[in-house]
Amino acid sequence: MPRAPFRRKSGTRETSQLVRLAEGLASSKSRAEDIFWERELEAAVTTYLDNNDEEAINRALDKAHDSEDDTFDALADMVESLTESMVVDSELGKQRVTLFCAPILVWGRNKIPATTIPKQTLTNLNVQLGAHVFASKAKIAIADFLFAPDQLPHSYSESREMLSALRESIRERGHLSVDSKTVEDAPDVVCDMRMIIGAVQVLDGEPMFAWEEATTSVEEARQSCLSAWRGQGGAAVQPMLVGFPFELTLPRTFFAACRDADLASRAYSIGASVAYLEAVTATPASKLTAIIGGCWGNGIEEYRIGFSIGDEEDVIHGTIWPLVSDEAEDTPVVEEIETLLAAAGIGTVIALEDRLPLEFCDDCGAPHFPNRDGEMLHAHLPEDADTHGAQLH
Ligand SMILES: [Zn+2]
């Protein structure tokens, strides 16, 4: 996806300024000092975003990565929040408009749809999001496309463009039409996500989500929003995903929802892989073997889970458990994966001690997965697998 055109090249001096301000904010010890750094950083980041100077922002983020403490988080938080939310003037006072995402975890034997959302479904989604997720006075508009993660905006400026377009849709009480010809193809994988993207508008300072208005504990309120959304929202999503098992995660502001969904998809894809293998190989989970192996680049980067039938050496399928930055080597990730595999009914679980390479297929780029001997192999379904025309390598 092409980056937005840049008006000018930024020098290192400007980049250092962003990092310096983020460092100030991250190391401040009081709310009183925070306010100063926040205001300065907000003004600086806004200038770069307004100029579509994506390159300078990315350079500053790279540099902040090497800095002390929470400098990177302070800068990334500011960039993300100014990307996904803006305050605009209106006759009724200042309005805050914020990009949101409602993620769907989904798997299937056939290609998972990534298509235009029909009008009636849009109306239903609008009603259910309004009733269960957003605050009573919030106004929302949705984009009429069920996006795969790869089809979402790829840059801060594209995300801001989408927010501006959705803001216009809210003003016109309509939805945002996405030209499906402009959207790239979604990858054909067994387990994936789909996203409903929209914007929510409230009077600046007023509640945005339903849980902000609740009188119970915030976590309880959030959970009850989620279960209502899963029930009623799930019924609205269903017609788009007939034949595909799916699970809704909590709709939130754009970046937070995407991150939450990424994390939730790790556990989801384990259950989905087992259900998929049971369906296509007609082998009960109890006869399947799962092999967990840690794959190393600079440090441990991800766990790959290979699946085999019984004690065979061939790998028939695999799934990846990427590690996020605060999951150090000694966190109990392997135990968590073992528990999920056991809950899915897998007969034999093997956790390898070896440091495995981050290997991919030279021909198709598919990741290789460990077998019981710790060899990294290309996953191939058995020849008699019933994939119902699914495109699998
Ligand atoms: Zn291949």
CSV table of C-alpha atoms in Angstrom, one decimal, residues 291 293-295 302-307 315-321 356-371 374-380 393:
chain,number,residue,atom,x,y,z
A,291,ILE,CA,4.0,-30.0,19.2
A,293,GLY,CA,8.2,-25.1,19.8
A,294,GLY,CA,9.8,-21.7,20.6
A,295,CYS,CA,11.2,-20.0,17.4
A,302,GLU,CA,7.0,-16.7,18.7
A,303,TYR,CA,5.8,-20.2,19.5
A,304,ARG,CA,4.8,-22.4,16.6
A,305,ILE,CA,2.4,-25.2,17.2
A,306,GLY,CA,2.5,-28.1,14.7
A,307,PHE,CA,-0.2,-30.7,14.5
A,315,VAL,CA,2.9,-32.0,10.1
A,316,ILE,CA,-0.7,-31.6,8.8
A,317,HIS,CA,-1.4,-28.0,10.1
A,318,GLY,CA,0.1,-25.4,12.3
A,319,THR,CA,-0.7,-22.2,14.1
A,320,ILE,CA,1.5,-19.4,15.4
A,321,TRP,CA,1.4,-17.8,18.8
A,356,LEU,CA,13.9,-23.6,16.7
A,357,PRO,CA,14.6,-21.3,13.6
A,358,LEU,CA,12.0,-18.9,12.2
A,359,GLU,CA,11.7,-20.9,9.0
A,360,PHE,CA,9.4,-20.2,6.1
A,361,CYS,CA,8.7,-22.0,2.8
A,362,ASP,CA,11.0,-20.7,0.0
A,363,ASP,CA,8.2,-21.2,-2.6
A,364,CYS,CA,5.0,-19.9,-0.9
A,365,GLY,CA,6.3,-18.1,2.2
A,366,ALA,CA,4.2,-20.3,4.5
A,367,PRO,CA,5.7,-20.8,8.0
A,368,HIS,CA,7.2,-24.2,8.8
A,369,PHE,CA,6.0,-25.9,12.0
A,370,PRO,CA,7.8,-28.4,14.3
A,371,ASN,CA,7.1,-32.1,14.3
A,374,GLY,CA,11.9,-30.9,16.4
A,375,GLU,CA,12.2,-30.7,12.6
A,376,MET,CA,10.6,-27.7,11.0
A,377,LEU,CA,8.3,-28.9,8.2
A,378,HIS,CA,5.8,-27.6,5.7
A,379,ALA,CA,2.3,-28.4,6.8
A,380,HIS,CA,0.4,-30.6,4.3
A,393,HIS,CA,-1.0,-25.1,0.0
